[in-house]
Amino acid sequence: MARTVVIGAGMGAMAAAARLAVAGHRVTVYERAETHGGAVRRHERDGFGFDTGPGLLHLPAVWRDLFVKTGREPLEECVGLTEVDPAVRHVFADGTSVRLPGGSRAGTVEALDAALGTGAGERWSALLGRGRRTWEATRRPLLEEPLTAATDRARLGRDPYPAPRRGLLRRRTPTLAEAARAELRDPRLVALLESHALAYGLDPRLAPASAAVLPYLEQTFGTWYVGGGMRALADAVYERCRARKVEFRFGTAVSGVVVEGGRAAGVELADGTRVAADTVVCGIDPRPMYGGRASAADGGPGYAAGRLTVLLALRGGRPEGTAHRTVVHTAGPGGATRTVTVLRPGDPALVPDAGHESAVLSVTVPPHRAGAGGPARDGGIAGHVDWTAPGAAERAADEALAAADAAGLGLGPRVLWREVRTPADTERETGAPGGAVPAPALAGADGAFLRAANPTGTAGLYRVGGSAHPGGGLAHAGMSGALAAGLVVEGDDWRGSR
């Protein structure tokens, strides 16, 4: 029986561990923290519960596949899964608002036309049609197949987004922001598109136009909520691992990978202990372990952003008709796009009684670095911020809550208490450098938005999780586990679905 060590107990790492255990490996997971799930965590206080990581799920088929492949109980028998409808409410800087239905192109067109004027829906639909073509061109190499050789990276460095030709000369493939301005024209539609990039920590001014796949995926495959919060999904995956005899060692940090004869032979723990293994799967950000900083091969611009969250315990029940997710758009200096996402799930499991409500505000912000100074005045996400500096977190939280209330949400007067969590908290809890949140891999930009390949230059050593191909987000992290497990079981020439 092959011995496999998995470093970290994040979602991608646990997905790999469960699959490898079913394939006959003896799997041990070493996690520096005292719990599983990585950034998928839950905060509880006074009968209130909050997701402190992702609060919604896209592409649930990834996790359905994991549960089918690792046992008889399907995902829906392990967690309560409900499609969110309307999928989202947007409130734009001019006060216009629109509710977009889940999984309905015609409904989306109708809603946008009614809110923004005739023709807005068709322009949005046309852009998402180009997002669909991008998805069809990149679905296998960017989600269903491992990233391996340099030829893969070179091939995916070309942006397949079919930008409309203007004039006689074909110009370079645009950035997402350029595509938005040229093809959507209405600044509210531009903000709508850019908000999908910002939600994943991507700067629309730098992200390739291929990022149009993000709203396409949401509209096509829906937005889903896990009853009790996303932590329930992490718990279900953990229990599936335990049922398949995966062993977990919490509070045990790995300091390095032991390599003998050019092959991974185990790991070294922080206390100096060496653990032998036939295969090592690294489910944490590899940069601290190898003493490196972000490079194009490790993800480049996708490491730029962190997330500030404000947990709100509110007096009074959730008003009838409240959208589960509201995105508030604000106009920053120089035309910079800024958004505040407000999640109000209305889940009885997250409140002490029907007379209270829980809400989570989240804002994409620069990652943490001690001594780096305060947030930039333009609200940009480049650079770093010292989130432990006195007042930095509270000021940012005040601004987020003020933006939500300016959009008519009326949360401020109802606040019983709040807690603010910054990228510094994320770094402390998960070990992610700067508390940065990796985005999904994207084609284009000469490969700058790709992630580290699943196989490494060392035989028997593989990468999974948001820092590895195919990148961040729950679905993509889950797929990284499937891809790495396939490489271990089938060999390094395995090409996934092809």
XYZ file of C-alpha atoms in Angstrom:
498
model
C 0.000 0.000 0.000
C 1.537 3.313 -1.098
C 2.215 5.872 1.626
C 1.041 9.386 0.782
C 1.588 12.535 2.843
C -0.687 15.513 2.175
C 0.509 18.900 3.409
C -2.413 20.994 4.607
C -6.088 20.234 5.194
C -7.614 22.791 2.832
C -10.421 21.881 0.464
C -8.205 20.900 -2.469
C -5.913 18.885 -0.216
C -8.819 16.990 1.351
C -10.305 16.342 -2.107
C -7.010 14.741 -3.159
C -6.723 12.813 0.105
C -10.188 11.249 -0.206
C -9.615 10.207 -3.817
C -6.195 8.731 -3.089
C -7.517 6.814 -0.095
C -10.212 5.239 -2.270
C -7.465 4.315 -4.766
C -5.691 2.297 -2.069
C -3.162 4.764 -0.667
C -2.449 5.087 3.034
C -2.928 8.838 3.435
C -1.827 11.067 6.288
C -2.641 14.790 6.304
C -0.443 17.216 8.266
C -2.062 20.561 9.067
C -0.415 23.441 10.941
C -3.753 24.712 12.268
C -6.029 22.923 14.694
C -8.819 22.392 12.188
C -9.585 21.478 8.591
C -10.974 23.492 5.684
C -8.255 26.071 5.070
C -9.963 29.437 4.543
C -13.436 27.843 4.700
C -14.109 28.683 8.314
C -16.974 29.608 10.602
C -17.072 32.196 13.382
C -19.585 31.815 16.185
C -20.546 34.215 18.944
C -23.673 34.729 21.040
C -25.706 32.324 18.930
C -24.686 33.968 15.623
C -22.736 32.131 12.933
C -20.767 33.521 9.994
C -18.792 32.172 7.054
C -15.396 33.882 7.204
C -14.303 32.527 3.828
C -16.435 31.960 0.718
C -20.160 32.134 1.407
C -21.545 30.801 -1.877
C -20.741 27.897 -4.165
C -20.393 27.863 -7.947
C -19.999 24.734 -10.089
C -21.306 22.346 -7.407
C -20.796 19.490 -9.879
C -17.138 19.392 -8.805
C -18.096 18.401 -5.264
C -20.923 16.142 -6.414
C -18.319 14.229 -8.417
C -16.037 13.913 -5.377
C -18.801 12.419 -3.260
C -19.884 10.029 -6.014
C -16.313 8.852 -6.617
C -15.466 8.381 -2.937
C -18.603 6.768 -1.549
C -22.234 5.886 -1.940
C -23.681 8.970 -0.285
C -24.225 11.788 -2.798
C -23.418 15.354 -1.839
C -27.057 16.283 -1.253
C -27.346 13.558 1.407
C -24.415 15.082 3.284
C -25.238 18.805 3.071
C -28.290 20.904 2.299
C -27.709 22.509 -1.093
C -30.063 25.222 -2.411
C -29.810 27.312 -5.561
C -29.967 31.031 -4.781
C -32.657 32.930 -6.677
C -32.402 35.763 -7.390
C -28.738 35.051 -7.803
C -27.742 38.608 -6.901
C -28.981 42.170 -6.512
C -26.739 44.947 -7.817
C -26.979 48.535 -6.600
C -25.000 50.876 -8.847
C -23.312 54.152 -7.952
C -26.157 56.184 -9.453
C -28.718 54.420 -7.284
C -30.050 52.119 -9.997
C -30.637 48.565 -8.815
C -31.372 45.293 -10.559
C -32.071 41.734 -9.410
C -30.635 39.084 -11.685
C -32.295 35.646 -11.703
C -30.262 32.485 -11.446
C -29.699 30.389 -14.565
C -32.006 32.325 -16.895
C -30.601 34.176 -19.898
C -34.009 35.479 -20.910
C -34.767 36.577 -17.355
C -31.440 38.379 -17.124
C -32.006 40.193 -20.415
C -35.457 41.267 -19.282
C -34.227 42.446 -15.884
C -31.355 44.482 -17.339
C -33.550 46.077 -19.991
C -36.096 47.089 -17.348
C -33.472 48.553 -15.025
C -30.901 50.016 -17.418
C -32.825 50.612 -20.641
C -33.677 48.709 -23.785
C -30.672 47.027 -25.352
C -28.686 46.669 -22.112
C -29.720 43.032 -21.722
C -28.717 42.076 -25.244
C -25.309 43.771 -24.937
C -24.707 41.859 -21.715
C -25.947 38.622 -23.274
C -23.702 39.105 -26.306
C -20.650 39.558 -24.094
C -21.538 36.454 -22.105
C -21.895 34.627 -25.422
C -18.253 35.451 -26.046
C -17.556 34.260 -22.518
C -19.216 30.979 -23.473
C -16.926 30.589 -26.469
C -13.949 31.277 -24.226
C -15.215 28.620 -21.778
C -15.591 26.084 -24.574
C -12.022 26.753 -25.708
C -10.483 26.538 -22.233
C -12.727 24.256 -20.183
C -10.560 21.172 -20.549
C -7.085 22.683 -20.250
C -8.108 25.153 -17.534
C -10.336 22.966 -15.388
C -10.414 19.311 -16.389
C -6.773 18.608 -17.246
C -3.606 19.039 -15.177
C -1.185 21.771 -16.117
C 2.116 20.098 -16.813
C 4.625 21.001 -19.513
C 5.832 24.416 -20.626
C 3.913 23.868 -23.869
C 0.671 23.929 -21.857
C 1.637 27.263 -20.330
C 2.579 28.729 -23.703
C -0.662 27.529 -25.283
C -2.769 28.977 -22.480
C -0.866 32.255 -22.627
C -2.991 33.210 -25.636
C -6.365 34.756 -24.786
C -9.166 32.962 -26.688
C -11.713 35.695 -25.964
C -13.255 36.551 -29.375
C -13.109 40.329 -29.148
C -15.138 41.992 -31.949
C -12.998 43.382 -34.762
C -13.112 47.169 -35.043
C -11.637 48.764 -38.135
C -9.372 47.080 -40.660
C -6.580 46.144 -38.293
C -6.884 43.517 -35.591
C -5.753 44.972 -32.295
C -4.320 43.046 -29.390
C -6.722 41.101 -27.208
C -8.144 43.600 -24.699
C -8.082 43.512 -20.936
C -11.390 42.871 -19.215
C -11.818 46.579 -18.469
C -11.168 47.484 -22.111
C -13.625 44.858 -23.349
C -16.221 46.123 -20.888
C -15.963 49.728 -22.059
C -15.914 48.853 -25.755
C -18.690 46.262 -25.768
C -21.046 47.273 -22.975
C -20.808 51.088 -23.117
C -23.187 51.705 -20.203
C -21.014 52.382 -17.105
C -23.394 50.316 -14.997
C -22.928 47.292 -17.230
C -19.189 47.916 -17.120
C -19.347 47.905 -13.314
C -21.422 44.702 -13.420
C -18.776 42.890 -15.449
C -15.861 44.234 -13.453
C -17.500 43.192 -10.183
C -17.112 39.537 -11.161
C -13.358 40.008 -11.478
C -13.136 41.967 -8.227
C -15.042 39.228 -6.392
C -12.078 36.929 -7.120
C -9.476 39.555 -6.266
C -8.655 40.375 -9.895
C -7.990 43.917 -11.102
C -10.157 44.412 -14.243
C -7.506 46.751 -15.647
C -4.980 43.900 -15.654
C -7.092 40.765 -16.034
C -7.416 39.386 -19.582
C -10.765 39.546 -21.352
C -11.011 35.788 -20.845
C -12.229 36.643 -17.325
C -15.631 37.041 -19.001
C -15.993 33.311 -18.300
C -16.640 34.160 -14.638
C -20.088 35.760 -15.109
C -20.850 33.183 -17.800
C -20.251 30.333 -15.349
C -22.384 31.968 -12.693
C -25.296 32.590 -15.049
C -25.067 29.130 -16.620
C -24.445 26.880 -13.614
C -26.090 28.951 -10.905
C -25.195 30.154 -7.445
C -25.667 27.746 -4.537
C -25.855 27.990 -0.767
C -24.933 25.252 1.690
C -27.310 25.072 4.651
C -25.607 26.106 7.867
C -22.932 27.948 5.891
C -20.065 26.861 3.711
C -18.270 25.375 6.694
C -20.808 22.531 6.473
C -19.274 21.560 3.125
C -15.779 21.539 4.630
C -17.062 19.370 7.475
C -18.688 16.941 5.025
C -15.472 16.583 3.005
C -13.493 16.048 6.209
C -15.903 13.342 7.354
C -15.694 11.673 3.943
C -11.903 11.596 4.308
C -12.155 10.063 7.769
C -14.647 7.472 6.516
C -12.064 6.468 3.921
C -9.418 6.054 6.659
C -7.466 9.245 5.959
C -5.451 10.135 9.072
C -5.229 13.788 10.157
C -2.467 15.312 12.300
C -3.548 18.799 13.356
C -1.263 21.352 14.967
C 1.614 19.807 13.026
C 3.448 22.070 10.583
C 5.581 20.760 7.725
C 8.812 22.684 7.215
C 9.999 21.015 4.025
C 9.900 18.125 1.588
C 12.560 15.432 1.848
C 14.070 14.625 -1.543
C 16.301 11.611 -2.130
C 17.696 10.602 -5.501
C 15.639 13.258 -7.246
C 12.375 11.963 -5.812
C 10.160 13.064 -2.926
C 10.782 10.644 -0.069
C 8.696 12.265 2.653
C 8.448 15.472 4.657
C 10.232 17.128 7.546
C 8.047 18.473 10.337
C 8.672 21.730 12.168
C 10.058 19.821 15.156
C 12.664 18.127 12.946
C 10.895 14.773 12.664
C 11.093 13.123 9.247
C 8.116 11.208 7.893
C 8.751 8.795 5.017
C 6.334 8.671 2.068
C 6.148 7.357 -1.472
C 4.209 10.424 -2.624
C 3.825 13.954 -1.258
C 0.909 16.221 -2.160
C 1.445 19.862 -1.225
C -1.845 21.578 -0.479
C -0.471 24.868 0.840
C 0.976 27.921 -0.852
C 4.421 26.648 -1.847
C 6.231 29.987 -1.607
C 7.012 29.972 2.135
C 8.192 26.352 2.005
C 10.629 27.064 -0.815
C 11.592 30.544 0.367
C 10.210 32.258 -2.698
C 7.963 35.122 -3.646
C 5.231 35.151 -6.282
C 6.407 34.578 -9.822
C 4.627 34.106 -13.109
C 4.920 30.359 -12.653
C 3.325 30.587 -9.210
C 0.412 32.747 -10.236
C 1.649 36.320 -10.778
C -1.091 38.962 -10.495
C -3.587 36.476 -9.117
C -1.862 36.764 -5.733
C -2.429 40.513 -5.557
C -5.505 40.764 -3.348
C -6.843 39.801 0.042
C -10.273 40.111 1.583
C -11.658 42.236 4.387
C -14.849 40.904 5.964
C -17.166 42.558 8.440
C -19.333 40.203 10.482
C -22.565 41.890 11.594
C -24.894 40.706 14.344
C -28.147 42.579 13.675
C -31.222 43.389 15.729
C -34.488 42.410 14.071
C -35.314 39.608 11.687
C -34.355 39.508 8.039
C -36.880 41.635 6.073
C -39.052 39.708 3.656
C -37.785 39.851 0.089
C -34.171 40.546 1.079
C -31.702 39.293 -1.523
C -29.234 36.678 -0.310
C -26.411 38.567 -2.029
C -26.245 42.282 -2.777
C -23.311 43.890 -4.584
C -22.960 47.606 -3.889
C -20.972 49.558 -6.472
C -19.230 52.768 -5.493
C -17.258 55.161 -7.659
C -13.695 55.581 -6.452
C -11.280 58.408 -7.335
C -10.138 58.371 -10.942
C -12.952 56.055 -11.993
C -11.657 53.109 -9.961
C -14.226 50.385 -9.443
C -15.030 49.454 -5.864
C -17.609 46.984 -4.598
C -18.973 45.824 -1.283
C -20.626 42.393 -1.293
C -23.290 41.826 1.354
C -24.396 38.267 2.156
C -27.643 37.895 4.120
C -28.507 34.176 3.948
C -31.545 34.191 6.218
C -30.482 30.788 7.569
C -32.036 29.966 10.980
C -28.885 28.009 11.830
C -26.869 31.250 11.839
C -28.931 33.314 14.304
C -30.019 32.849 17.928
C -33.703 33.357 17.050
C -36.062 34.823 14.466
C -35.638 38.276 15.976
C -32.057 38.606 14.741
C -30.137 38.501 11.467
C -26.526 37.787 10.546
C -24.799 39.482 7.622
C -21.298 39.450 6.151
C -19.800 42.371 4.245
C -16.731 41.640 2.134
C -14.388 43.904 0.202
C -11.433 43.003 -1.995
C -8.388 44.761 -0.529
C -4.587 44.660 -0.775
C -2.834 41.838 1.113
C -1.100 42.329 4.424
C 2.491 43.319 5.014
C 3.731 44.657 8.326
C 4.951 48.243 8.060
C 3.449 48.797 4.611
C 1.185 51.702 5.597
C -2.561 52.219 5.280
C -5.026 51.526 2.449
C -4.638 53.586 -0.719
C -7.082 56.473 -1.060
C -8.301 55.241 -4.448
C -9.385 51.908 -2.967
C -7.120 49.999 -5.337
C -6.069 46.403 -4.654
C -2.427 46.620 -5.732
C 0.421 46.835 -3.262
C 0.223 45.932 0.427
C -1.327 47.298 3.601
C -0.351 46.858 7.225
C -3.734 45.651 8.440
C -2.465 45.492 12.027
C -1.784 49.251 12.087
C -4.015 51.090 14.583
C -7.360 51.992 13.044
C -6.686 50.534 9.571
C -9.204 47.698 9.805
C -11.911 49.719 11.572
C -11.712 52.572 9.077
C -12.075 50.155 6.168
C -15.008 48.467 7.910
C -16.681 51.834 8.539
C -16.374 52.669 4.836
C -17.855 49.323 3.784
C -20.819 49.665 6.140
C -21.389 53.280 5.076
C -21.439 52.209 1.420
C -23.998 49.487 2.172
C -26.224 51.920 4.048
C -25.890 54.577 1.334
C -27.319 51.936 -1.013
C -30.376 51.671 1.222
C -29.584 48.482 3.142
C -30.050 50.145 6.528
C -27.713 47.832 8.423
C -25.828 50.356 10.563
C -28.649 51.271 12.976
C -29.355 47.574 13.588
C -25.832 46.508 14.559
C -25.605 44.777 17.939
C -21.913 44.128 17.460
C -19.464 43.553 14.660
C -16.147 41.850 14.149
C -13.665 42.822 11.452
C -11.366 40.300 9.810
C -8.503 41.330 7.550
C -5.859 39.648 5.392
C -3.624 39.681 8.482
C -6.119 37.333 10.158
C -6.195 35.130 7.056
C -2.402 34.928 7.028
C -2.268 34.038 10.721
C -4.913 31.326 10.436
C -4.031 29.718 7.112
C -0.403 30.636 6.493
C -1.214 32.185 3.101
C 1.419 34.897 2.491
C -0.176 38.274 3.131
C -3.548 36.606 3.506
C -3.872 36.725 -0.276
C -6.736 34.815 -1.876
C -5.765 33.131 -5.191
C -8.087 33.669 -8.132
C -9.076 31.037 -10.717
C -6.566 30.483 -13.499
C -7.242 32.462 -16.679
C -5.943 32.090 -20.215
C -4.131 34.989 -21.845
C -1.667 37.641 -20.684
C 1.236 35.351 -21.648
C 0.350 32.979 -18.839
C 0.570 35.541 -16.037
C -2.771 34.401 -14.606
C -1.994 30.688 -14.602
C -1.129 28.803 -11.447
C 1.721 26.520 -10.504
C 1.616 23.198 -12.368
C 0.223 20.174 -10.528
C 3.346 18.035 -11.028
C 6.616 19.598 -9.900
C 10.163 19.192 -11.088
C 10.553 16.544 -8.390
C 9.181 13.064 -9.012
C 6.490 12.057 -6.559
C 5.705 15.639 -5.494
C 2.432 17.284 -6.565
C 0.555 20.511 -5.880
C -3.112 21.077 -5.096
C -5.258 23.901 -3.720
C -5.835 27.487 -4.744
C -2.115 28.110 -5.311
C -1.962 25.309 -7.879
C -3.658 24.773 -11.214
C -6.542 25.485 -11.827
C -6.463 28.141 -9.115
C -8.642 29.626 -6.428
C -12.311 29.313 -5.652
C -14.010 26.278 -4.156
C -14.749 24.548 -7.452
C -11.265 25.070 -8.846
C -9.595 23.953 -5.624
C -11.724 20.809 -5.671
C -10.682 20.123 -9.244
C -7.016 20.513 -8.302
C -7.486 17.602 -5.902
C -9.008 15.472 -8.653
C -6.204 16.356 -11.083
C -3.381 15.674 -8.633
C -4.940 12.379 -7.554
C -5.226 11.376 -11.211
C -1.546 12.111 -11.776
C -0.550 10.053 -8.734
C -2.728 7.075 -9.652
C -2.484 7.145 -13.445
C 0.973 8.613 -13.947
C 2.412 11.953 -14.978
C 1.291 11.578 -18.581
C -2.394 11.425 -17.527
C -4.379 14.138 -19.276
C -7.608 14.151 -17.338
C -10.786 14.162 -19.416
C -9.034 13.923 -22.736
